[in-house]
Coordinates of C-alpha atoms and ligand atoms in Angstrom, one line a residue:
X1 CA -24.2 -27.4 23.6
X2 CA -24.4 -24.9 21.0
X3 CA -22.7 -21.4 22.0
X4 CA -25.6 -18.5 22.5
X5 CA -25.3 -14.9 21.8
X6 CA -25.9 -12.8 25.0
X7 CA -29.6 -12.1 23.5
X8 CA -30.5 -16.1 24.2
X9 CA -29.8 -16.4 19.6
X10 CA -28.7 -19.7 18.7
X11 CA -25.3 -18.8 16.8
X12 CA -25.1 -21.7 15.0
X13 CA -28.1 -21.6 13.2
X14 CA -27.7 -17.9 12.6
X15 CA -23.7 -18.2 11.1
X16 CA -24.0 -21.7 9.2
X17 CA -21.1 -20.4 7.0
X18 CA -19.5 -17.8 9.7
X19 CA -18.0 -20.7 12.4
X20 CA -17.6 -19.0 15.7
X21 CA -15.0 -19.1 18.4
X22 CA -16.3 -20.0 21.7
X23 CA -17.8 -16.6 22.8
X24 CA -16.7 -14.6 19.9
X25 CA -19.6 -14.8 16.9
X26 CA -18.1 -13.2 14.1
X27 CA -20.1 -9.4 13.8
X28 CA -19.0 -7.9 10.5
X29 CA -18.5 -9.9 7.0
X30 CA -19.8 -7.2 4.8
X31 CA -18.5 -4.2 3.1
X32 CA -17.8 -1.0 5.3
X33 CA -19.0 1.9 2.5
X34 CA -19.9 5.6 4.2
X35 CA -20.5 4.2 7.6
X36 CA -22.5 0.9 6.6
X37 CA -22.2 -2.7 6.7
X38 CA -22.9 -3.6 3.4
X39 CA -22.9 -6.8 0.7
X40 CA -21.2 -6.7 -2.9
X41 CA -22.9 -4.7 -5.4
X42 CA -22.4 -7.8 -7.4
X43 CA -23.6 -10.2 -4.5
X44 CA -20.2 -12.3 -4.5
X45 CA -18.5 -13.6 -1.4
X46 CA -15.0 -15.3 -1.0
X47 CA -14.0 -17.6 1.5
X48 CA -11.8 -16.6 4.8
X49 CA -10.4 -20.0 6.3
X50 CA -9.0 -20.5 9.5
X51 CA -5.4 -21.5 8.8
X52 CA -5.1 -23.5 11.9
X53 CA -7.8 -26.1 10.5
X54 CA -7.9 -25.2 6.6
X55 CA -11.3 -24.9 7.1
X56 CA -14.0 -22.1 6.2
X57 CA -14.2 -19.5 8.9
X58 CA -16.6 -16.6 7.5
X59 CA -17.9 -16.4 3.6
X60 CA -16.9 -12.3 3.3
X61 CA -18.7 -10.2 0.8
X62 CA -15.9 -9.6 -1.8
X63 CA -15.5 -6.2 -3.2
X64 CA -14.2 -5.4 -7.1
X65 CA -14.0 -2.0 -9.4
X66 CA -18.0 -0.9 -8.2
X67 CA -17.7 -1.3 -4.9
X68 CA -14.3 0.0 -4.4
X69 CA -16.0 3.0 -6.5
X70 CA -18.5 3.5 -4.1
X71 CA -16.4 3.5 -1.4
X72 CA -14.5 6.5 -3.5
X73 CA -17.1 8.5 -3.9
X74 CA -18.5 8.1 0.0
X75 CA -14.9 9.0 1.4
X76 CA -14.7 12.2 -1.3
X77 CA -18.3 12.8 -0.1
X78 CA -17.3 12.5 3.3
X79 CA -14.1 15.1 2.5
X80 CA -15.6 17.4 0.5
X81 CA -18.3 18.2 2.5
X82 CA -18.2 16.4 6.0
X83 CA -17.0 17.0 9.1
X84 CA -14.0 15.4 9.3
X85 CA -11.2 17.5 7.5
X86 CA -13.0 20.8 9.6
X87 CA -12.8 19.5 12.5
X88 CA -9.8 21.3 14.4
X89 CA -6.9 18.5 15.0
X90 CA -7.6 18.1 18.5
X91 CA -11.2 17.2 17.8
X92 CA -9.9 14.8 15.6
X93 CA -7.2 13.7 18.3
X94 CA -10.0 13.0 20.7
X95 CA -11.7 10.8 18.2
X96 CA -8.9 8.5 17.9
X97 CA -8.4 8.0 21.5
X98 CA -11.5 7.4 22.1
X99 CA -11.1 4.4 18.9
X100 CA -7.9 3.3 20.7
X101 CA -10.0 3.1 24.3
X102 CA -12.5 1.4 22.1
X103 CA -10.3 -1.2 20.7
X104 CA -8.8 -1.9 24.5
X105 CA -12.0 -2.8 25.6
X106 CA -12.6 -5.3 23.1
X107 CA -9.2 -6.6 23.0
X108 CA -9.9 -10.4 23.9
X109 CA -12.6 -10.5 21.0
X110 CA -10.3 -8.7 18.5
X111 CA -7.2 -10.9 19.3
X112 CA -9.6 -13.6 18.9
X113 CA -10.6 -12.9 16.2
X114 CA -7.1 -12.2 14.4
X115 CA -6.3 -15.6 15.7
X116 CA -8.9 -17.4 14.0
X117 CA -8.2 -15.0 11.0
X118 CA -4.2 -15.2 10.6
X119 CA -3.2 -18.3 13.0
X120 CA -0.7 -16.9 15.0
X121 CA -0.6 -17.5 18.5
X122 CA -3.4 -15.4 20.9
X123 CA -0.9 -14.2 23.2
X124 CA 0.8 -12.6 20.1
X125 CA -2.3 -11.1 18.7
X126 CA -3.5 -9.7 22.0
X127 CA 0.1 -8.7 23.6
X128 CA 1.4 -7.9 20.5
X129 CA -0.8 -6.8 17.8
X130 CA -3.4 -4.7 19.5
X131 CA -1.2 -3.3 22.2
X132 CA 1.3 -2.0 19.7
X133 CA -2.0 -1.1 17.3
X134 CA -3.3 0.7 20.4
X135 CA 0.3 2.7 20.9
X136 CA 0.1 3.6 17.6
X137 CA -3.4 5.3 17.1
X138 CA -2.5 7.1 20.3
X139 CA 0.8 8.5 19.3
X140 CA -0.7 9.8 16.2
X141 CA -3.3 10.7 18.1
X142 CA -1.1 13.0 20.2
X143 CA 0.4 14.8 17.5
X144 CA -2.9 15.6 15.5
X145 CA -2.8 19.1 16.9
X146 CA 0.5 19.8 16.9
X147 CA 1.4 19.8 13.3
X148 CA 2.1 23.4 12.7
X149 CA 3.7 25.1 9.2
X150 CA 6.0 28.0 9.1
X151 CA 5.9 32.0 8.0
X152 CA 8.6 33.8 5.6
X153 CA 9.6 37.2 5.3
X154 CA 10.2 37.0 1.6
X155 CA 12.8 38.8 -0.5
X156 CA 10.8 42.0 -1.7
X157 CA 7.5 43.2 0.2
X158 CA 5.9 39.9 0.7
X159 CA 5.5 37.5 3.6
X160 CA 4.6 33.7 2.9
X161 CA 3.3 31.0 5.0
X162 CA 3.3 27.0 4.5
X163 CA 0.2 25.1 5.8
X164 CA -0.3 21.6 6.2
X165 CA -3.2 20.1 4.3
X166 CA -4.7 16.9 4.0
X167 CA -4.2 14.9 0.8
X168 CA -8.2 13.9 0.2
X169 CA -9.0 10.3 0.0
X170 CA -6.0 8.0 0.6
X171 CA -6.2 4.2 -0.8
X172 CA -4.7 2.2 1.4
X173 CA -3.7 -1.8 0.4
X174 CA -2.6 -4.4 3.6
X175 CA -1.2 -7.5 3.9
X176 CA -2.1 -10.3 6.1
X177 CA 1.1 -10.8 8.4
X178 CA 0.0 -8.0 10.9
X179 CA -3.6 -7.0 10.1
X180 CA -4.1 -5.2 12.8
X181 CA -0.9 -3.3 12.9
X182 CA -1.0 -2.4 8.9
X183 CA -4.7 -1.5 9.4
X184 CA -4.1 1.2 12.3
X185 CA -0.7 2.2 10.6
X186 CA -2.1 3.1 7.6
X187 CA -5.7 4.4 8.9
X188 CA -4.7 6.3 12.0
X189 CA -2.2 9.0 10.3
X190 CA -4.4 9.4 7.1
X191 CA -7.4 10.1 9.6
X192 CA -5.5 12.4 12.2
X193 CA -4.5 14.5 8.9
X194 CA -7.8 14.8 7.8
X195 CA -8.1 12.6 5.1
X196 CA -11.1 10.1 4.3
X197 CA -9.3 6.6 3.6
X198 CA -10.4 3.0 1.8
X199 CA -8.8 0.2 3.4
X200 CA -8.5 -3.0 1.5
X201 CA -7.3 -5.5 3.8
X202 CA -5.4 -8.8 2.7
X203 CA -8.3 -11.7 1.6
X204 CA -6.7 -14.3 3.8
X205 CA -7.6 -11.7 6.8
X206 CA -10.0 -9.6 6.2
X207 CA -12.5 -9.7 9.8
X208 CA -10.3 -7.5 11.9
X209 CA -10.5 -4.9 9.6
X210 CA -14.1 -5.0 9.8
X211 CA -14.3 -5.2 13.4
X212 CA -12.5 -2.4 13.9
X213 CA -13.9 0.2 11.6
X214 CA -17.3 -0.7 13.3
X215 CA -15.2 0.3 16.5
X216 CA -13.8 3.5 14.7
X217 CA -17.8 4.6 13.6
X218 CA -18.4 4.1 17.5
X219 CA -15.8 6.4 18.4
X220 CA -17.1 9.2 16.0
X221 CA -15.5 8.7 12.8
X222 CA -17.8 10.0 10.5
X223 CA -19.5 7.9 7.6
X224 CA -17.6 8.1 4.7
X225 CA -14.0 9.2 6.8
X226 CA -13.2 5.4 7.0
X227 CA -14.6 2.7 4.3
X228 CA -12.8 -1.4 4.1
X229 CA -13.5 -3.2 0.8
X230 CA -12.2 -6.7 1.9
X231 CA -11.5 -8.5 -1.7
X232 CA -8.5 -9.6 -3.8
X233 CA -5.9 -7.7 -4.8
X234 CA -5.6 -8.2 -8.6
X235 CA -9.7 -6.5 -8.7
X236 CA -9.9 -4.7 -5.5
X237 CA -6.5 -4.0 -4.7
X238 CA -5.8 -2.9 -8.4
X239 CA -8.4 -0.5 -8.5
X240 CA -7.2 1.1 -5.9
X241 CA -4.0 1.5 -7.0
X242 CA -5.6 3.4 -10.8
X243 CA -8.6 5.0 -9.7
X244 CA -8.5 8.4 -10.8
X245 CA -9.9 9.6 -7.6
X246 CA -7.6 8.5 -5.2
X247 CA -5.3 11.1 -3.7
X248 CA -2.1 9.0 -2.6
X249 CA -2.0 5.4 -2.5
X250 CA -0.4 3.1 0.7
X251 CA 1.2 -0.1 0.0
X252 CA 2.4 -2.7 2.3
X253 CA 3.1 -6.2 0.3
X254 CA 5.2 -7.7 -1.8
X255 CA 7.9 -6.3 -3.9
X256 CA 6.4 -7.8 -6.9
X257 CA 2.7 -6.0 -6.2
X258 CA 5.0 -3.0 -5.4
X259 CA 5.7 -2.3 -8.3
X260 CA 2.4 -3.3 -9.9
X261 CA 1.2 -0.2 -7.2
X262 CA 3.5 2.2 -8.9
X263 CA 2.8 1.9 -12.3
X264 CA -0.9 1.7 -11.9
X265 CA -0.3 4.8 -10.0
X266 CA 2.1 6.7 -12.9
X267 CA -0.4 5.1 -15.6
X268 CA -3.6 6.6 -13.9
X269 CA -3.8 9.9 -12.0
X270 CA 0.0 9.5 -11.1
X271 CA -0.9 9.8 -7.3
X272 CA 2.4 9.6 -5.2
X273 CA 2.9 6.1 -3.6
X274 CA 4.3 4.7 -0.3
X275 CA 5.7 1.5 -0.2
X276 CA 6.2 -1.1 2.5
X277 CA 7.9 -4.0 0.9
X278 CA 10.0 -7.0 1.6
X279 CA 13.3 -7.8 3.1
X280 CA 16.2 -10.5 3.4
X281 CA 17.7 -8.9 6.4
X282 CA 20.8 -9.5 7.9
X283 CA 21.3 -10.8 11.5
X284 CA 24.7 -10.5 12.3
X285 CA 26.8 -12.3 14.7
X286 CA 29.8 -11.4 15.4
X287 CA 32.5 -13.7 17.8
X288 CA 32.5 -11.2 21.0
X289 CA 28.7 -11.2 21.4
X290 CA 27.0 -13.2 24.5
X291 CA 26.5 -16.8 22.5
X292 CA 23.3 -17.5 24.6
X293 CA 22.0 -13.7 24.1
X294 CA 22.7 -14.7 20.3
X295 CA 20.7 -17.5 20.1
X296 CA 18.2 -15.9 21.4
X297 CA 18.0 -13.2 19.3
X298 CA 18.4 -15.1 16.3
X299 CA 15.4 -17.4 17.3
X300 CA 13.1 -14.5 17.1
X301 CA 14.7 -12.9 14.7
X302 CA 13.5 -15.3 12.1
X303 CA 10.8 -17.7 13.9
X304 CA 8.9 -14.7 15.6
X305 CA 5.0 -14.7 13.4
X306 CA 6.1 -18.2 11.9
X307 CA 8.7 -16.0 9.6
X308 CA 6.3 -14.1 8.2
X309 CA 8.1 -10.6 9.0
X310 CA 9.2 -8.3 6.3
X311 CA 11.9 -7.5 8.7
X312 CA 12.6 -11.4 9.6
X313 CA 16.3 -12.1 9.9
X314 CA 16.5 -14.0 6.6
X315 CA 20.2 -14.2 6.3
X316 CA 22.1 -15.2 9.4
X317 CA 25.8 -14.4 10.0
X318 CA 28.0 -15.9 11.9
X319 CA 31.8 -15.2 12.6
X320 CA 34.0 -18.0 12.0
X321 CA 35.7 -18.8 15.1
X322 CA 32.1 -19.4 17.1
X323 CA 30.1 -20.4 14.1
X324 CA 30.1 -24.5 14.9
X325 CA 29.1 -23.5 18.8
X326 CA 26.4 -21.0 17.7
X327 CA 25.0 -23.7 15.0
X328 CA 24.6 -26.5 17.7
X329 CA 22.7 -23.9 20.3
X330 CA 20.2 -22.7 17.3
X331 CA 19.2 -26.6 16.8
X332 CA 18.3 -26.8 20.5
X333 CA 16.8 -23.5 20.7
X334 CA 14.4 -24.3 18.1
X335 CA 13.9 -27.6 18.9
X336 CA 11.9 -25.8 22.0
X337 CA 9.5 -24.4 20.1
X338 CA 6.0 -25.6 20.7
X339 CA 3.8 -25.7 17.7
X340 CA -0.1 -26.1 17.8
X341 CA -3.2 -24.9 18.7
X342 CA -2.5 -21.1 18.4
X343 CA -5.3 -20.7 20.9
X344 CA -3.3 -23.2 23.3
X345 CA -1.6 -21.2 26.3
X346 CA 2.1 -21.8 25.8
X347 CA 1.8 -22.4 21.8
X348 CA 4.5 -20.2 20.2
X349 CA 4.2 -21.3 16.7
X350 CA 0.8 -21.3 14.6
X351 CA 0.3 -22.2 10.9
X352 CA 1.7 -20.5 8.4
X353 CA -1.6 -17.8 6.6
X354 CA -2.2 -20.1 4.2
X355 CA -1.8 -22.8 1.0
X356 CA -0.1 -20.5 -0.6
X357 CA 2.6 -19.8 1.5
X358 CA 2.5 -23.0 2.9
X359 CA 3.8 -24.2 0.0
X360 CA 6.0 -21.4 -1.0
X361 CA 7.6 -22.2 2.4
X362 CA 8.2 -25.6 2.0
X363 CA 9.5 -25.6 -1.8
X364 CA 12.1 -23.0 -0.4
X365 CA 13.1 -26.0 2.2
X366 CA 13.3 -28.6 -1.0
X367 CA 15.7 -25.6 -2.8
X368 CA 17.9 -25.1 0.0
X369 CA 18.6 -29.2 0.0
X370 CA 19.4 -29.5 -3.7
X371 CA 21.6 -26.5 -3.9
X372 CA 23.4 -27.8 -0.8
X373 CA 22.7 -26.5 2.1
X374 CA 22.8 -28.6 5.0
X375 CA 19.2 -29.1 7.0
X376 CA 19.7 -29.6 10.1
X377 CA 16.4 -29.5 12.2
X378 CA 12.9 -29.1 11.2
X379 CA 11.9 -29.5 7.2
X380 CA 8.7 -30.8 7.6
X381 CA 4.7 -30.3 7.5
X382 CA 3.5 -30.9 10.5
X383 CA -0.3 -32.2 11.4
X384 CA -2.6 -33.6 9.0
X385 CA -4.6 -30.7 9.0
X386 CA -3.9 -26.8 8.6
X387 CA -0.7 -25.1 7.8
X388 CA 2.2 -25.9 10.3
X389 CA 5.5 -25.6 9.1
X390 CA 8.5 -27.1 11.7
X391 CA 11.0 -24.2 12.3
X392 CA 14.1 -25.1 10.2
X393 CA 17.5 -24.3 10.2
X394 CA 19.8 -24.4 7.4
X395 CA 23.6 -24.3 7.4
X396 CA 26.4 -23.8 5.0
X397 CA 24.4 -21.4 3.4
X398 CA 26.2 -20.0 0.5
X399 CA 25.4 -16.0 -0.7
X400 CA 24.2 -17.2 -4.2
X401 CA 21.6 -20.2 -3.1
X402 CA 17.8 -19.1 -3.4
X403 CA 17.4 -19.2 0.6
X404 CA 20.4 -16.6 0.5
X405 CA 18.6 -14.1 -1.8
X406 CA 15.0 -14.8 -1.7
X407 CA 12.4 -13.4 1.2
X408 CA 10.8 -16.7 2.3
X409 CA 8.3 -15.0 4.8
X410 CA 8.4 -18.9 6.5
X411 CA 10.1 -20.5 9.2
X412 CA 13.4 -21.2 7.9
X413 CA 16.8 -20.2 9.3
X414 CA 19.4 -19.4 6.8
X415 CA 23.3 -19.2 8.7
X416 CA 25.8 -18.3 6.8
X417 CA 29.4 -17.9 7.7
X418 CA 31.7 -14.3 7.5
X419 CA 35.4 -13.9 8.8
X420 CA 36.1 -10.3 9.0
X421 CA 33.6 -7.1 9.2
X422 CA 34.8 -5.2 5.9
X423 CA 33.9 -8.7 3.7
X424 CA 30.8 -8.9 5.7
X425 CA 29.2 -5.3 5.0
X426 CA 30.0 -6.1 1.7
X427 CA 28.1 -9.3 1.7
X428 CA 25.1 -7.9 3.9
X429 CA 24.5 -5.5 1.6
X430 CA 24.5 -7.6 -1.4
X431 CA 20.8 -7.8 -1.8
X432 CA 18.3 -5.7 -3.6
X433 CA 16.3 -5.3 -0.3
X434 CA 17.3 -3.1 2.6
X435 CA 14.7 -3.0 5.2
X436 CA 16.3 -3.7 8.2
X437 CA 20.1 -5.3 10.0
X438 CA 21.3 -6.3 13.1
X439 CA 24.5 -6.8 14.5
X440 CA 25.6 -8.4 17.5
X441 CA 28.9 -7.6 19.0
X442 CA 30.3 -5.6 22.2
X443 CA 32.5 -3.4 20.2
X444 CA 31.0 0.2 19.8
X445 CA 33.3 1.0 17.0
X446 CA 32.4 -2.2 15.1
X447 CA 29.0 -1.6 16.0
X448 CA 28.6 1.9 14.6
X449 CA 30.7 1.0 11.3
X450 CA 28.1 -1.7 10.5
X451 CA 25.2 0.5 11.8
X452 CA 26.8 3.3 8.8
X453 CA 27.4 1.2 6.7
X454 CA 24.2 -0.9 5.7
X455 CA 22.1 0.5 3.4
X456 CA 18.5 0.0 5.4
X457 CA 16.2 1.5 7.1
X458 CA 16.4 0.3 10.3
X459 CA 19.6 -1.0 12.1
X460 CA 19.1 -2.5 15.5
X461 CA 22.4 -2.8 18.1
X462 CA 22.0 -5.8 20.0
X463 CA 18.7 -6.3 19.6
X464 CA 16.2 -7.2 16.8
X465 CA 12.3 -6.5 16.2
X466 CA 12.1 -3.6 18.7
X467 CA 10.0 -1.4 17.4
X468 CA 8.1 2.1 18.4
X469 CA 5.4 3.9 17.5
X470 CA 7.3 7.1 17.7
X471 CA 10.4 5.5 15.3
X472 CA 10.0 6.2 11.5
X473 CA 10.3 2.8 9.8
X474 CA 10.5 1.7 6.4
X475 CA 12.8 0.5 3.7
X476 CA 16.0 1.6 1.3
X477 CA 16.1 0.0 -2.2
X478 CA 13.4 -2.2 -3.5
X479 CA 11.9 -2.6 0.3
X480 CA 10.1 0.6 -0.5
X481 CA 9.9 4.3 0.5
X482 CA 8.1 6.2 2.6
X483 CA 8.0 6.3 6.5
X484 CA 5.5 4.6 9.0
X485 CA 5.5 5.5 12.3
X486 CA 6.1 8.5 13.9
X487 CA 5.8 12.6 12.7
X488 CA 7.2 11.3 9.8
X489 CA 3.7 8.8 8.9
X490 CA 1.4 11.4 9.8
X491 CA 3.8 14.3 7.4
X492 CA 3.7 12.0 4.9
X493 CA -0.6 11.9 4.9
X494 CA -0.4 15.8 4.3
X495 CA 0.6 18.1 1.4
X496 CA 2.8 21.3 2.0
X497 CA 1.1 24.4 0.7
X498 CA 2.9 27.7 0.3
X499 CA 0.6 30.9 0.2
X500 CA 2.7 34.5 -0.5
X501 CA 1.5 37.9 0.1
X502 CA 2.1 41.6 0.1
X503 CA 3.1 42.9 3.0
X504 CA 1.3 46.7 2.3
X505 CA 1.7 49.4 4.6
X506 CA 4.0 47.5 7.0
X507 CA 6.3 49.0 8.9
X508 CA 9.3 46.1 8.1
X509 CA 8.7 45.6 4.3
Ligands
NAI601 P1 0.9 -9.5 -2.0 O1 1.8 -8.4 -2.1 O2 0.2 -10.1 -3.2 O3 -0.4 -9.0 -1.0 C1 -0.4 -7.8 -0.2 C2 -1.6 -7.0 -0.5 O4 -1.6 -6.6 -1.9 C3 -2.9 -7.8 -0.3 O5 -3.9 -7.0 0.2 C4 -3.3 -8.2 -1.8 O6 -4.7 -8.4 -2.0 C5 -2.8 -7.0 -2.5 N1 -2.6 -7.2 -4.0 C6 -2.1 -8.3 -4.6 N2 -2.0 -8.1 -5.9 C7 -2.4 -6.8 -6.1 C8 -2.5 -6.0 -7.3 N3 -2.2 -6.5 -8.5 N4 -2.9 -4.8 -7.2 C9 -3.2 -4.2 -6.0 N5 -3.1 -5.0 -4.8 C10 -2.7 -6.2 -4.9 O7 1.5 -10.6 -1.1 P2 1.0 -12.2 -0.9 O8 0.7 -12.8 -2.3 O9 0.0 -12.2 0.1 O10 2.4 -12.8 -0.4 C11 3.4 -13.1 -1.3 C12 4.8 -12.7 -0.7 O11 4.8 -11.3 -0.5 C13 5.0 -13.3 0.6 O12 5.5 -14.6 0.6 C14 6.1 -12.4 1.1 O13 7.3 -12.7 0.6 C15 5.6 -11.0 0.6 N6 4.9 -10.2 1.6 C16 5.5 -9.2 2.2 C17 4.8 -8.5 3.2 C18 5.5 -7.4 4.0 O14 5.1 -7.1 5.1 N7 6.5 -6.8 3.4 C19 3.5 -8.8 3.6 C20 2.9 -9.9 2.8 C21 3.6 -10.6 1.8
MG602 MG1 -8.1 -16.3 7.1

């Protein structure tokens, strides 16, 4: 029987190219420009597949340089002379709650959605990626109207004060491990600062952006504030990154685009740049931590999201003396894993996004066994159909070998083996990344050494992948710069403006 909308529409005649989950039809495949839902000035469309099956899931309207300028001009519109920036912070505050109450109501059909979208499995999308999506509007929420500058009695007769002002239009570029999260990371402290924002979401994942800036329009987000121009990165993305109207720029990719953002940026209106890059993180484990607790940690460490992390644990280190015991508990451990139907209760491992990495992923396997490495579970496609990697482990890894050095954003373990702490630091840090560490161990001393010692942004005691709205996060070295999360994202959406003057006829000056 064919699924029906609540209004008794037969949704498979009406979404011939946009295939529905049971339910769920897919609402929004159009352009999001000044409050509308609307197709490609050029008429185009690219193909979103569902990763699980490799199959077409929604034809998308696909945005390039005159769309992406339209959406300018409706969010400078929509600055210059909207609402938005005048409304007083806790107006603004109110909003976004109200989006974050919004998005909580519709949580099944936006983790759905991302599911169908991305792959991973639906208890991830709605347990993790909207809740922590959710957290995160309403922490920046929270702070909207608290965001307060300072006054100066200056050195003559003359006060100053510093005000905190909104940057204008923000361009914001996300990738497609955590759309949700990058989405509400980068849109809910450029919008709690006042700032209009156009969101170009990753093309592999481009629906839960949609969906949820028809949810933010619902909440009171004027047209114009918010605007998503799904489309590829080299057109869309790029044009972003040098248009001459864009305030400040948000990046969360690859270290190669990086870097792409950042000149486009100096070449055009040189707009200052954040950047959320990659990582080869170190997970380290040292011969007094809890084996079991280890293996544990190290499982999600790298297999959590099928790999696909920026802050995956891409280098594993084990001490010597427990490195054979540790090695035969991380086979069985992974060995555990169910793989499947990401909309399956109890599936903990989906496909990887797409061909691309797919691919990527499984070269990086063939690289590890001809420099050496020893394979010792997983290493294969799995299915005839879709994008399932097996979670692999590698051991013997040696410093030098590409799945030492390389982010591999798939499901492959690489342990290595380290005999005393000062060699390690020196070898954890021997990457051009430094996003994020771990180390494992009971000692305090050794534990704070390592934790000052490794150049990264993030260091996590006994733990991994705990994160918090209210931590700053983000990378040293080529990882990136710039801070999400916390007083520190929504700072980092506003300029710093000093105004001086006399202080006539007062009795101090
Ligand atoms: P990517 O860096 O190409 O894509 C991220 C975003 O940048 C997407 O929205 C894309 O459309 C856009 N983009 C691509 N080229 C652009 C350009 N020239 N100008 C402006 N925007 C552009 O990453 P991709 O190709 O999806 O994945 C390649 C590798 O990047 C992965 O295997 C992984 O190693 C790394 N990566 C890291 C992420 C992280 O969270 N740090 C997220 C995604 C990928
Ligand atoms: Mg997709």
């Amino acid at each position: 029987m064919a699924p029906h909308s609540k209004d008794g529409h037969d949704m498979h005649a009406a979404a011939a190219t946009n295939i529905q989950p049971a339910g769920f039809p897919i609402k929004y495949t159009k352009l999001f420009i000044d409050g509308e839902f609307v197709d490609a000035i050029s008429g185009k469309t690219f193909q979103s597949l569902n990763p699980s099956t490799g199959e077409l899931l929604a034809s998308v309207a696909e945005a390039d340089v005159a769309d992406v300028d339209k959406a300018v001009k409706a969010a400078r519109k929509a600055f210059e002379e909207g609402p938005w920036p005048r409304l007083s912070g806790y107006e603004r505050g109110r909003i976004l709650h109200k989006f974050a109450d919004l998005l909580e109501q519709n949580e099944d059909e936006l983790a759905h959605l991302e599911t169908l979208d991305n792959g991973k499995p639906l208890f991830n999308s709605k347990y993790m990626d909207v809740v922590t999506g959710v957290k995160c509007i309403r922490m920046i929420a929270g702070w909207a109207d608290k965001v307060t500058g300072q006054t100066f009695k200056l050195d003559g007769p003359y006060q100053g004060i510093s005000v905190y002002e909104p940057y204008g239009v923000i361009g914001a570029i996300i990738p497609w491990n955590f759309p949700i999260i990058m989405f509400i990371v980068k849109t809910a402290s450029s919008l709690a600062a006042g700032n209009s924002i156009v969101v170009k979401p990753a093309e592999q994942t481009p629906l839960t952006a949609l969906y949820m800036a028809a949810l933010a329009k619902q909440a009171g987000v004027p047209n114009g504030a918010l605007n998503v121009v799904p489309g590829f990165g080299p057109i869309a993305g790029a044009s972003i990154a040098s248009h001459m109207d864009i305030d400040k720029v948000g990046f969360i990719g690859s270290t190669q685009v990086g870097r792409l953002i950042m000149e486009a940026a100096a070449k055009s209106n040189l707009k200052p740049v954040s950047l959320e890059l990659g990582g080869k993180s170190p997970l380290v484990i040292c011969e007094d931590a809890d084996l079991d607790t280890a293996v544990e940690i190290a499982n999600g460490s790298l297999f959590f999201n099928m790999g696909q992390c920026c802050t995956a644990g891409g280098r594993t280190f084990v001490q010597e003396s427990i490195y054979e015991a540790f090695v035969n508990k991380a086979i069985e451990k992974a060995k555990k894993i169910v793989i499947g139907d990401p909309f399956k209760a109890g599936v903990e491992h989906g496909p990887q996004v797409d061909e691309k990495q797919f691919k990527k992923t499984l070269d990086y396997i063939e690289s590890g066994k001809a420099e050496g490495a020893r394979l010792l579970t997983g290493g294969h496609s799995v299915g005839k159909q879709g994008y399932f990697i097996e979670p692999t482990i590698f051991s013997d890894v040696k410093d030098d070998m590409k799945i030492a050095t390389d982010e591999i954003f798939g499901p492959v373990m690489s342990i290595l083996k380290f005999k005393t702490l000062d060699e390690l630091i020196k070898r954890a840090n021997d990457s051009k990344y430094g996003l994020v560490a771990s180390i494992l161990t009971k000692d305090i001393d050794v534990a704070h050494k390592f934790a000052r010692s490794l150049r990264v942004g993030t260091v996590w005691i006994n733990c991994y992948h705990v994160y918090d709205q209210s931590v700053p996060f983000g990378g040293y070295k080529m990882s990136g710069f710039g801070r999400e999360n916390g007083l520190a994202s929504l700072l980092s959406h506003m300029q710093l403006k000093s105004i001086i003057y006399p202080l006539k006829d007062s009795p101090w000056h």
